[in-house]
Every structure is written in C-alpha cells, then in structure tokens.
Coordinates of C-alpha atoms in Angstrom, one line a residue:
M1 CA 94.1 -29.8 54.8
S2 CA 92.5 -29.2 50.7
K3 CA 91.3 -25.7 50.4
I4 CA 88.8 -25.9 47.7
N5 CA 89.3 -23.6 44.8
T6 CA 87.6 -20.3 43.2
P7 CA 87.0 -20.6 39.7
S8 CA 89.3 -18.1 37.4
D9 CA 87.1 -19.4 34.9
P10 CA 84.1 -16.4 33.8
S11 CA 82.9 -20.6 32.2
D12 CA 83.1 -21.7 35.3
R13 CA 80.6 -19.1 37.0
I14 CA 76.9 -19.4 37.5
P15 CA 75.0 -18.4 35.5
G16 CA 72.7 -15.5 36.3
S17 CA 72.5 -12.3 37.7
G18 CA 73.2 -12.3 41.1
N19 CA 74.5 -15.8 41.7
L20 CA 77.6 -17.3 43.6
A21 CA 79.7 -19.0 41.4
A22 CA 81.6 -21.0 44.7
A23 CA 78.0 -21.7 46.0
T24 CA 77.4 -24.4 43.3
E25 CA 80.6 -25.6 42.5
G26 CA 80.3 -29.0 42.2
P27 CA 82.7 -32.3 43.5
R28 CA 86.5 -30.4 42.0
Q29 CA 88.6 -31.9 44.7
T30 CA 92.0 -32.4 44.3
A31 CA 93.6 -35.3 46.0
P32 CA 95.5 -35.3 48.7
A33 CA 99.0 -34.1 49.1
S34 CA 100.0 -37.2 50.8
G35 CA 99.2 -38.8 47.0
V36 CA 97.4 -41.8 48.2
N37 CA 94.6 -42.3 46.5
R38 CA 91.5 -42.3 48.0
P39 CA 87.9 -42.1 46.7
F40 CA 86.7 -39.0 45.7
Q41 CA 83.7 -38.1 48.4
T42 CA 81.0 -35.5 47.7
A43 CA 81.4 -32.4 48.7
P44 CA 79.1 -30.4 50.6
R45 CA 77.0 -28.1 48.4
I46 CA 77.3 -24.2 49.7
Q47 CA 74.0 -22.7 49.2
A48 CA 73.4 -18.6 49.9
I49 CA 71.0 -17.7 52.3
G50 CA 67.3 -16.9 50.8
D51 CA 68.4 -19.0 47.8
A52 CA 66.2 -21.7 46.5
P53 CA 66.6 -25.1 47.4
A54 CA 68.8 -26.6 44.7
R55 CA 69.5 -30.5 43.4
T56 CA 71.0 -32.8 45.3
P57 CA 74.3 -33.2 43.0
A58 CA 75.6 -36.6 41.1
P59 CA 78.2 -38.5 43.4
I60 CA 81.1 -38.2 42.6
P61 CA 82.8 -40.9 40.5
A62 CA 85.4 -43.6 42.3
Q63 CA 89.4 -43.7 42.2
G64 CA 90.0 -44.5 38.7
A65 CA 87.2 -42.9 36.6
A66 CA 87.1 -40.3 34.4
A67 CA 86.1 -36.8 35.8
Q68 CA 83.1 -35.1 34.5
P69 CA 81.9 -31.9 35.1
I70 CA 78.5 -31.8 36.6
P71 CA 75.8 -29.1 35.9
V72 CA 75.6 -26.5 38.0
R73 CA 71.4 -25.0 37.6
P74 CA 71.6 -21.8 38.1
M75 CA 70.2 -20.0 41.5
S76 CA 68.8 -16.6 41.4
A77 CA 70.3 -13.9 44.3
P78 CA 68.9 -12.6 46.9
A79 CA 67.4 -9.3 47.3
S80 CA 70.3 -7.9 49.6
E81 CA 72.9 -9.4 47.1
A82 CA 71.5 -7.7 43.9
S83 CA 73.1 -4.6 44.3
G84 CA 76.5 -7.0 42.5
S85 CA 79.2 -6.9 45.0
A86 CA 81.1 -9.6 46.5
V87 CA 79.9 -12.0 49.4
A88 CA 82.0 -14.4 51.4
L89 CA 80.8 -17.6 52.4
R90 CA 82.3 -20.1 54.9
Q91 CA 82.2 -23.4 54.9
G92 CA 83.7 -24.8 57.4
G93 CA 85.8 -21.7 58.5
K94 CA 87.2 -21.1 54.7
P95 CA 86.0 -18.2 53.1
L96 CA 84.5 -18.2 49.7
V97 CA 84.6 -15.2 47.3
R98 CA 82.2 -14.5 44.9
S99 CA 82.3 -12.3 41.4
A100 CA 80.0 -9.1 41.0
P101 CA 77.1 -10.6 38.0
P102 CA 77.3 -8.9 35.1
S103 CA 75.4 -5.6 34.4
A104 CA 72.0 -5.9 32.3
A105 CA 71.9 -4.9 28.3
V106 CA 70.5 -2.0 27.5
R107 CA 67.7 -2.0 25.0
G108 CA 68.0 -0.2 22.2
T109 CA 65.6 2.9 21.1
V110 CA 62.3 2.7 18.7
A111 CA 63.7 3.6 14.8
T112 CA 61.7 7.1 13.6
A113 CA 57.8 6.7 12.1
Y114 CA 57.7 8.0 8.7
P115 CA 54.2 8.1 6.9
R116 CA 53.5 5.9 4.3
R117 CA 51.7 5.6 1.3
R118 CA 48.6 4.0 2.9
H119 CA 48.7 7.2 5.2
W120 CA 48.5 9.4 2.5
F121 CA 45.7 7.5 0.9
I122 CA 43.2 8.0 3.5
L123 CA 44.2 11.5 3.9
L124 CA 43.7 12.0 0.2
S125 CA 40.6 10.0 0.6
F126 CA 39.2 12.4 3.6
L127 CA 40.0 15.4 1.6
L128 CA 38.2 13.9 -1.4
L129 CA 35.3 12.0 0.6
V130 CA 35.0 15.3 3.4
V131 CA 36.7 18.4 3.2
A132 CA 35.9 19.0 0.0
P133 CA 32.0 18.2 -0.1
A134 CA 31.0 20.4 2.6
I135 CA 32.9 23.3 1.7
F136 CA 30.7 22.7 -1.8
W137 CA 27.8 22.1 0.6
A138 CA 28.1 25.0 2.8
W139 CA 28.8 27.2 0.0
Y140 CA 25.8 26.1 -1.6
L141 CA 23.5 26.3 1.2
W142 CA 25.3 30.1 2.8
T143 CA 25.7 31.2 -1.2
R144 CA 22.3 29.5 -3.7
A145 CA 19.8 27.9 -1.6
S146 CA 16.7 30.3 -2.0
D147 CA 14.4 31.6 1.5
Q148 CA 11.5 29.6 1.9
Y149 CA 8.6 30.6 3.7
V150 CA 6.4 28.7 6.2
S151 CA 2.0 29.3 6.2
T152 CA 0.2 26.7 8.7
V153 CA -2.8 25.6 8.7
G154 CA -5.1 23.6 10.9
F155 CA -8.3 22.0 10.9
S156 CA -10.7 18.9 12.2
V157 CA -13.5 16.7 11.0
R158 CA -16.6 18.1 13.4
K159 CA -20.4 16.4 13.2
E160 CA -23.1 18.4 14.3
D161 CA -24.5 17.0 17.1
S162 CA -28.3 19.3 17.9
T163 CA -31.4 17.4 18.5
P164 CA -33.9 17.2 16.1
S165 CA -36.5 19.9 16.5
I166 CA -39.9 17.7 14.9
E167 CA -41.2 15.3 17.9
L168 CA -42.7 12.4 15.8
F169 CA -39.7 10.9 15.4
A170 CA -38.5 11.6 19.1
G171 CA -37.2 8.1 20.7
L172 CA -36.3 6.5 17.7
A173 CA -32.8 5.3 18.0
P174 CA -29.3 6.2 15.5
L175 CA -28.8 4.3 11.8
G176 CA -25.2 4.8 12.4
G177 CA -22.5 5.8 14.5
S178 CA -20.2 8.8 14.5
S179 CA -17.4 8.3 11.5
S180 CA -14.9 11.5 12.1
A181 CA -12.5 9.4 12.2
S182 CA -12.8 7.4 9.4
D183 CA -13.0 11.1 7.4
T184 CA -10.6 12.1 8.7
D185 CA -8.4 9.5 7.3
V186 CA -9.2 10.1 4.2
L187 CA -8.6 13.7 4.3
Y188 CA -5.1 12.7 5.5
E189 CA -4.4 10.7 2.4
F190 CA -6.2 13.2 0.3
I191 CA -4.0 16.1 1.1
R192 CA -0.8 13.7 -0.2
S193 CA -2.4 12.5 -3.6
Q194 CA -2.4 13.1 -6.5
D195 CA -6.0 14.7 -6.8
M196 CA -5.3 16.9 -4.9
V197 CA -1.7 18.0 -6.6
E198 CA -3.8 18.3 -9.5
Q199 CA -6.6 20.2 -8.3
I200 CA -4.2 23.0 -7.0
D201 CA -2.4 23.0 -9.8
A202 CA -4.8 23.3 -12.2
E203 CA -6.2 26.7 -9.9
L204 CA -3.3 28.3 -8.6
D205 CA -0.6 26.6 -11.2
L206 CA 1.8 24.9 -9.0
R207 CA 4.9 24.5 -11.4
S208 CA 5.5 28.2 -12.0
R209 CA 5.1 28.9 -8.0
F210 CA 7.5 25.8 -6.8
S211 CA 10.1 26.0 -9.6
R212 CA 9.8 30.1 -8.9
D213 CA 14.4 29.8 -8.3
W214 CA 15.5 27.3 -11.0
P215 CA 17.8 26.7 -11.8
N216 CA 19.6 28.8 -9.8
D217 CA 18.2 27.1 -6.9
F218 CA 18.2 23.4 -8.2
I219 CA 18.1 21.3 -4.9
F220 CA 15.4 22.9 -3.4
A221 CA 13.6 24.4 -6.3
F222 CA 10.9 22.4 -8.6
D223 CA 12.2 21.9 -12.5
P224 CA 9.4 22.7 -15.0
D225 CA 9.8 20.4 -17.2
G226 CA 8.3 17.7 -14.7
H227 CA 5.7 15.4 -15.0
V228 CA 2.6 15.0 -12.4
E229 CA 4.8 12.2 -10.6
D230 CA 8.0 13.9 -10.3
L231 CA 4.7 17.2 -8.9
T232 CA 3.3 14.7 -7.2
D233 CA 6.6 13.9 -4.7
Y234 CA 7.4 17.3 -4.9
W235 CA 4.5 18.3 -2.8
D236 CA 4.9 16.2 -0.4
R237 CA 8.6 17.6 0.4
Q238 CA 6.6 21.0 0.7
V239 CA 3.6 19.7 2.4
K240 CA 3.9 18.2 5.5
V241 CA 0.9 16.3 6.8
L242 CA 0.8 16.2 10.5
Y243 CA -1.9 14.0 12.1
D244 CA -2.7 13.2 15.4
T245 CA -4.9 9.7 16.1
S246 CA -5.6 11.0 19.4
S247 CA -7.5 14.3 19.0
D248 CA -8.4 13.7 15.4
L249 CA -6.5 17.4 14.5
I250 CA -4.6 17.6 11.1
T251 CA -1.9 20.4 10.7
L252 CA -0.7 21.2 7.5
K253 CA 3.2 23.7 7.1
I254 CA 3.3 24.3 3.2
N255 CA 6.6 25.5 1.7
A256 CA 7.1 28.1 -0.5
F257 CA 9.8 30.7 -1.7
S258 CA 7.5 33.9 -1.1
A259 CA 4.6 34.7 2.4
E260 CA 2.0 35.2 -0.4
D261 CA 2.8 31.6 -2.3
A262 CA 2.4 29.9 1.1
Q263 CA -0.5 31.8 2.2
Q264 CA -2.7 30.9 -1.0
I265 CA -1.7 27.1 -1.2
A266 CA -2.3 27.1 2.4
A267 CA -5.9 28.5 1.9
A268 CA -6.7 26.1 -1.4
V269 CA -5.7 23.0 0.3
F270 CA -8.2 24.5 3.0
K271 CA -11.2 24.6 0.3
E272 CA -10.4 21.3 -1.4
S273 CA -10.4 19.6 2.0
S274 CA -13.9 21.1 2.5
D275 CA -15.6 20.2 -0.8
K276 CA -14.1 16.6 -0.2
I277 CA -15.7 16.3 3.6
N278 CA -19.1 17.6 2.0
E279 CA -18.8 15.3 -1.0
L280 CA -18.2 12.6 1.8
S281 CA -21.3 14.2 4.5
S282 CA -23.6 13.8 0.9
I283 CA -22.8 10.9 -0.3
A284 CA -22.8 9.4 3.2
R285 CA -26.2 11.3 3.2
A286 CA -27.3 9.1 0.1
D287 CA -26.5 5.9 1.3
S288 CA -28.7 6.4 4.9
T289 CA -31.6 7.4 2.7
K290 CA -31.1 4.7 -0.2
L291 CA -32.9 2.1 1.6
A292 CA -35.2 3.7 3.3
K293 CA -36.4 5.7 0.0
S294 CA -36.2 2.2 -2.0
E295 CA -39.1 0.7 1.0
L296 CA -40.9 4.2 0.6
D297 CA -41.4 4.1 -3.1
K298 CA -42.4 0.3 -3.1
A299 CA -45.4 1.0 -0.6
R300 CA -46.3 3.7 -2.9
E301 CA -46.5 1.5 -5.8
E302 CA -48.7 -1.2 -3.6
L303 CA -50.6 1.6 -2.7
T304 CA -51.7 3.0 -5.5
T305 CA -52.4 -1.1 -7.4
T306 CA -54.9 -1.6 -4.5
R307 CA -56.3 2.0 -5.3
Q308 CA -56.4 1.2 -8.6
A309 CA -58.1 -2.1 -8.1
M310 CA -60.8 -0.2 -6.0
T311 CA -61.2 2.5 -8.5
D312 CA -62.0 -0.5 -11.2
F313 CA -64.8 -2.5 -8.8
R314 CA -66.6 0.9 -8.0
M315 CA -66.8 0.7 -12.4
R316 CA -67.4 -2.6 -13.0
T317 CA -70.5 -2.9 -10.0
Q318 CA -71.9 0.9 -10.4
I319 CA -71.2 1.6 -6.7
V320 CA -69.5 4.0 -4.9
D321 CA -69.6 2.9 -1.8
P322 CA -71.2 -1.0 -0.9
E323 CA -71.5 -0.3 2.5
A324 CA -73.5 3.2 2.3
D325 CA -75.6 1.1 -0.2
L326 CA -75.9 -2.2 1.5
T327 CA -77.2 0.2 4.2
G328 CA -79.1 2.4 2.6
Q329 CA -80.8 -1.5 1.5
M330 CA -81.3 -2.4 4.9
G331 CA -83.1 0.8 5.6
V332 CA -85.4 0.2 2.4
L333 CA -85.9 -3.4 4.2
A334 CA -86.3 -1.5 7.7
G335 CA -89.0 0.6 6.3
L336 CA -91.0 -2.5 4.4
Q337 CA -91.2 -4.7 7.9
E338 CA -92.3 -1.4 9.4
Q339 CA -95.3 -0.3 6.6
L340 CA -96.1 -4.5 6.5
A341 CA -96.8 -4.6 10.5
E342 CA -99.0 -1.7 10.2
V343 CA -101.0 -2.8 7.2
L344 CA -101.1 -6.2 9.3
V345 CA -102.4 -4.5 12.2
A346 CA -105.5 -3.0 10.3
H347 CA -105.9 -6.0 8.5
D348 CA -106.5 -7.8 11.2
L349 CA -109.1 -5.0 12.6
L350 CA -111.0 -4.4 9.2
T351 CA -111.6 -8.6 9.6
E352 CA -112.6 -7.9 13.0
N353 CA -115.8 -5.9 11.4
A354 CA -116.2 -6.7 7.8
R355 CA -116.5 -10.2 6.1
P356 CA -114.0 -11.7 4.1
T357 CA -115.7 -11.1 0.4
D358 CA -115.8 -6.6 1.5
H359 CA -113.2 -5.0 -1.1
R360 CA -111.4 -3.0 1.7
V361 CA -110.0 -6.7 3.2
I362 CA -109.3 -7.7 -0.2
Q363 CA -107.4 -4.8 -1.2
S364 CA -106.0 -4.9 2.5
Q365 CA -104.6 -9.0 1.6
Q366 CA -102.9 -7.4 -1.0
K367 CA -101.2 -4.7 0.5
I368 CA -99.7 -7.3 2.6
D369 CA -98.8 -9.7 -0.2
A370 CA -97.6 -7.0 -2.0
L371 CA -95.1 -5.7 0.9
R372 CA -94.2 -9.4 1.5
R373 CA -92.6 -9.7 -2.2
L374 CA -90.3 -6.6 -2.1
I375 CA -89.2 -7.6 1.6
D376 CA -88.5 -11.3 0.1
A377 CA -87.1 -9.7 -3.0
E378 CA -84.8 -7.2 -0.5
R379 CA -83.6 -9.7 1.2
G380 CA -83.2 -12.1 -1.9
K381 CA -80.1 -9.0 -2.6
F382 CA -78.5 -10.7 -0.3
G383 CA -78.2 -14.4 -1.1
H384 CA -76.6 -16.0 -3.7
A385 CA -79.9 -16.2 -5.7
A386 CA -79.5 -12.6 -6.6
A387 CA -77.3 -11.2 -9.6
G388 CA -75.3 -8.2 -10.1
P389 CA -75.2 -6.3 -13.5
D390 CA -72.1 -8.9 -14.2
G391 CA -74.3 -12.3 -13.2
E392 CA -72.5 -12.3 -9.9
S393 CA -74.3 -12.2 -6.8
Y394 CA -74.0 -8.9 -4.1
S395 CA -72.7 -10.8 -1.1
Q396 CA -69.9 -11.6 -3.9
M397 CA -69.4 -8.0 -4.4
V398 CA -69.3 -6.9 -1.1
A399 CA -66.8 -9.7 -0.3
E400 CA -64.8 -8.7 -3.5
Y401 CA -65.3 -5.1 -1.5
E402 CA -64.0 -6.0 1.4
R403 CA -60.2 -7.8 0.5
L404 CA -59.7 -4.7 -1.5
M405 CA -60.7 -2.3 1.6
V406 CA -58.0 -4.8 3.2
D407 CA -55.7 -4.1 0.8
R408 CA -56.0 -0.6 0.7
E409 CA -55.5 -0.5 4.1
Y410 CA -52.3 -2.7 4.2
A411 CA -50.5 -0.8 1.7
E412 CA -52.0 2.3 3.2
G413 CA -50.1 1.4 6.9
A414 CA -47.2 0.2 4.7
F415 CA -46.9 3.3 2.4
H416 CA -47.9 5.7 6.2
A417 CA -44.2 3.2 8.0
A418 CA -42.0 4.2 5.2
R419 CA -43.0 7.5 5.1
V420 CA -42.1 8.0 8.5
A421 CA -38.8 5.2 8.4
Y422 CA -37.7 7.7 5.7
E423 CA -38.5 10.8 7.4
T424 CA -36.3 9.8 10.6
S425 CA -33.6 8.5 7.9
L426 CA -33.7 12.5 6.5
V427 CA -33.0 13.4 9.9
E428 CA -30.6 11.6 10.7
A429 CA -28.7 12.0 7.9
R430 CA -29.0 16.2 8.6
R431 CA -28.2 15.4 12.5
Q432 CA -24.7 13.5 11.3
S433 CA -23.6 16.2 8.4
R434 CA -19.9 16.7 8.7
Y435 CA -18.3 19.6 7.8
L436 CA -14.5 20.9 8.2
A437 CA -13.6 23.1 11.4
A438 CA -9.9 25.8 11.0
H439 CA -9.0 25.9 14.5
I440 CA -5.2 27.8 12.8
Q441 CA -5.9 29.8 10.2
P442 CA -3.5 30.4 7.1
K443 CA -1.4 33.5 8.0
V444 CA 1.3 35.5 5.7
A445 CA 4.6 34.3 7.1
Q446 CA 6.7 37.1 8.0
S447 CA 10.5 35.4 8.1
S448 CA 12.1 33.2 5.9
V449 CA 12.5 29.7 8.4
V450 CA 13.9 27.4 5.4
P451 CA 16.3 25.5 4.6
N452 CA 17.6 25.3 8.7
R453 CA 21.3 25.6 7.2
P454 CA 23.2 24.3 10.3
W455 CA 21.4 22.2 10.5
L456 CA 21.4 20.7 6.9
F457 CA 25.1 21.1 6.5
C458 CA 25.7 19.8 10.2
V459 CA 23.5 16.3 8.8
G460 CA 25.3 16.3 5.0
L461 CA 28.9 16.9 7.4
A462 CA 27.5 14.0 9.7
L463 CA 26.5 11.8 6.7
L464 CA 30.1 12.2 4.7
L465 CA 32.5 11.3 7.8
A466 CA 29.9 7.7 8.4
G467 CA 30.4 7.2 4.8
W468 CA 34.5 7.7 4.2
S469 CA 34.5 6.2 8.3
I470 CA 32.7 3.2 6.7
L471 CA 34.7 3.5 3.0
A472 CA 38.1 3.4 5.5
L473 CA 37.2 0.2 7.6
I474 CA 36.4 -1.6 4.6
Y475 CA 40.3 -0.6 3.0
Y476 CA 41.3 -2.2 6.3
S477 CA 39.0 -4.6 6.4
I478 CA 40.6 -6.1 2.6
R479 CA 44.4 -5.1 3.2
D480 CA 44.8 -7.3 6.6
R481 CA 43.3 -10.2 5.0
A482 CA 45.4 -9.6 1.8

C-alpha cells in the first residue's frame, strides 16, 4: 500500500494560523512499488472538521506528463485548534500529522512625542495674546480705573384731562387726540442729542466734571481736549436712557466720578426736559388756535367794513335810523289822514246848513284840500318820484339801508361764531397742556457701583480667548492647505 508522506518542508505547509498542511495536500503520490506504470489518480482531499469547503483540486496529469505542483488555498483553522497543537486526522485508517502554526508577530511600541516648533508658536501666541493682555486689563481695572457713582431719575409726560368749567363750550368735541406718546419719543431723542449736551455743558461745565481723573484713567475718563462731538459720544456712555414704550416711562441712569456730580447732572437733565415739554406744549397750543385766530380776525375785518358802510350811509343821508324815520313818517301820514277825516265830517255837516258861498264852507273846503296835499306829499316820499339829498328816492335809501343791515347782521353772526370757535380752541389747548411728572427723584449715591470690575474682566478675557482661538484656527487651516 502506498503511503501519504507528511511534508517536512515548511513551504509545503498551508499558510495561515492554525491550518493543517496535510489537510490540503495535493496529489503528491508515488507510483506503486510493483513498478507498473499506472495513471495517477486524484487523491481525495482531506478537510478538517469545521473548515470551510475548499475548491476541487485540478486532476493529476496522466503518466509521462511532468508533475506540476498544485497550489493549495489556505483554510482557516477551527476555533478548537487555535492553540496551535498538532491534531491527527485519519484518512482510510492512516493518521496525518499537522504541525503547529507559527506565533503571531508582536507590534512595536510608539515612539516618544516631542514638542515641535508649531507647538511653541501656539503657546507663545497664547501668552502674548491672552495671558499678557488679561493681566494688564486686571491691573488697570483694580489699580487705575476710578470709581463712578450713579444717580437715577424717572419721569413721564402727563396731560391735563380736567373738564372746563365754562358750560358755554360743553358738548364740543375735542380738536385733536392725545400726543403724549409722540412727545415722549421726541424727549427720548432730545436727551441723547447734542443740544442737550451743549445746554448741560454751558450750565454745569461737563468737560471738567467728566475729565476729573484724566489722564490717570484714560479709558473711562473724558479727554478734556475733545470736541463737542466727542463729548456727545461720551455722554451716551455716561447717561443710559431706558424707555418703556408700553407705559411711556423714561428712566435715566447718570454716571459721574462723584456722587454730587451725578445728582446735579440728573437734576439738570430733568429741568431741561421739562422746559422742552413746556415748549412743545406751547407750540401745540399755538398750532391748535392758529386757524381759529385767523378766522376770528377775518370775521372782525368784515364786521368792521359793514359797520363803516352803515356809518357812511347815515352821514350821507342824514338819517340815523331809516326804520325809525320811516315809522315817524308813517305816524305823520296817519295823523294827516285822521285830521282829514275829521275835516270831511265837519264839512259835510256845514254844507247841510249853510250855502255854498258861505265863507265857512269855503274855509272848510280849503282845509280839506290842504290836508290832501300834505297826505299826497307824505305818500310821495315813499315813491320813486321823491328825491333825497343826493337825488335818490326814499325807497332807494331804504333798500340800501336794508342791504347794509343784512351785511351787518351776517358779519356779526360770523364774528360771533369765529369768536366761539377761538374760545373753544383755547379751552381745548389748556386741557391738552402737558407737563413732566417725576416718579423717581435724583438722589445722591452712597456707594460706587461702576465700573463692575469682575464683569468687565470676564468679558475682556472671553473676547481675548475668542480672538486667539479664531487666529489659531486660521493658522492651522492655512498650514493644512499648504
């Protein structure tokens, strides 16, 4: 019987940890001992238990062909054979010996890390850009920065809403709505404006008060050589204006290098704000009464013109009151007619008892004729035939007088209405007068609360760290792209 030789050359073993060389041995068989040449047959493949199925080996060439080595595919060893001990397999009762796999290679240790130039550069930049400025900032805050005191004043714009006591104007609608909100907006901008700074500076000398600690505190104090624009910018730093739009309340927090200065500046700001509100109220009152005043002046001129025309008419016609004169003329006419009636009655009685040639009848007839002439003359004064002093009829004078009377009555009515409107506008303007009411009076501070040194130091340190971090990221970004 032929034997299956165990490979002694390590190259003949199957590579891989835990695999058996004999398990994948190819058709390495010798010819039979009898010397008879027989074609080689493919040896059955030995597969370890638990191994993955292997490919079918290629057929062994026939007799006379050159023996070629057949590559063997590595197979993984089962878990039970991980220890590397030899395991005997059997093929037709013949044991096959498998050698242990070589031990795994041990990986070497990592080399020791040393700081490089970029590390020293980052450390140096941290010291120069963060640590050193933070130390300087802390030294300045706790040794050079001067204490400041805060004075608070709060106020609001109020409107007088009392009802007028004059019942003549009762029921008249208001001429306009409330303008307190707009006044508050104007006041908010005025406090932060250059006009306010100039007025307070002229009154209290802000430059000397704000530059009291210059140049020792060159960050928080004001440079006395600065212009008015610089003083306005510094004013915005020292005066904090808090405006509540929902309630129209304004609160001022004034910082100064002494408690007395802060209190005086707060009082001066309140006074200037009150003057500005009074000025705005006067302007609003003048605007609301301007139209009514112009209408009143126009009605007065028209009334004066009509009355002057009436006076000229009376001087020209020498009739003070044509109505009264007409009434008198009518009375004379009525008297003449009454006398005529009496004379006619007496004349009729006389003609019944006397002859027509009687002198009494003749006198009575003459009297009747005279009365009739007088009556006709009086009546003629009301016609077109009678002429006045200037050749105009009495009826024309009466017509002119009636026209002047209508003009005068219309002018008087217009003047009365304009005067009522003007008085109404004055009353409404007085009702809408505004004033400044302080709900927080400026006080003298007892202790300094500005500057807040711990807070300012933390803010400065955070800014330095943020700036240094951004520069470091930019540096590494450029370095990685280089």
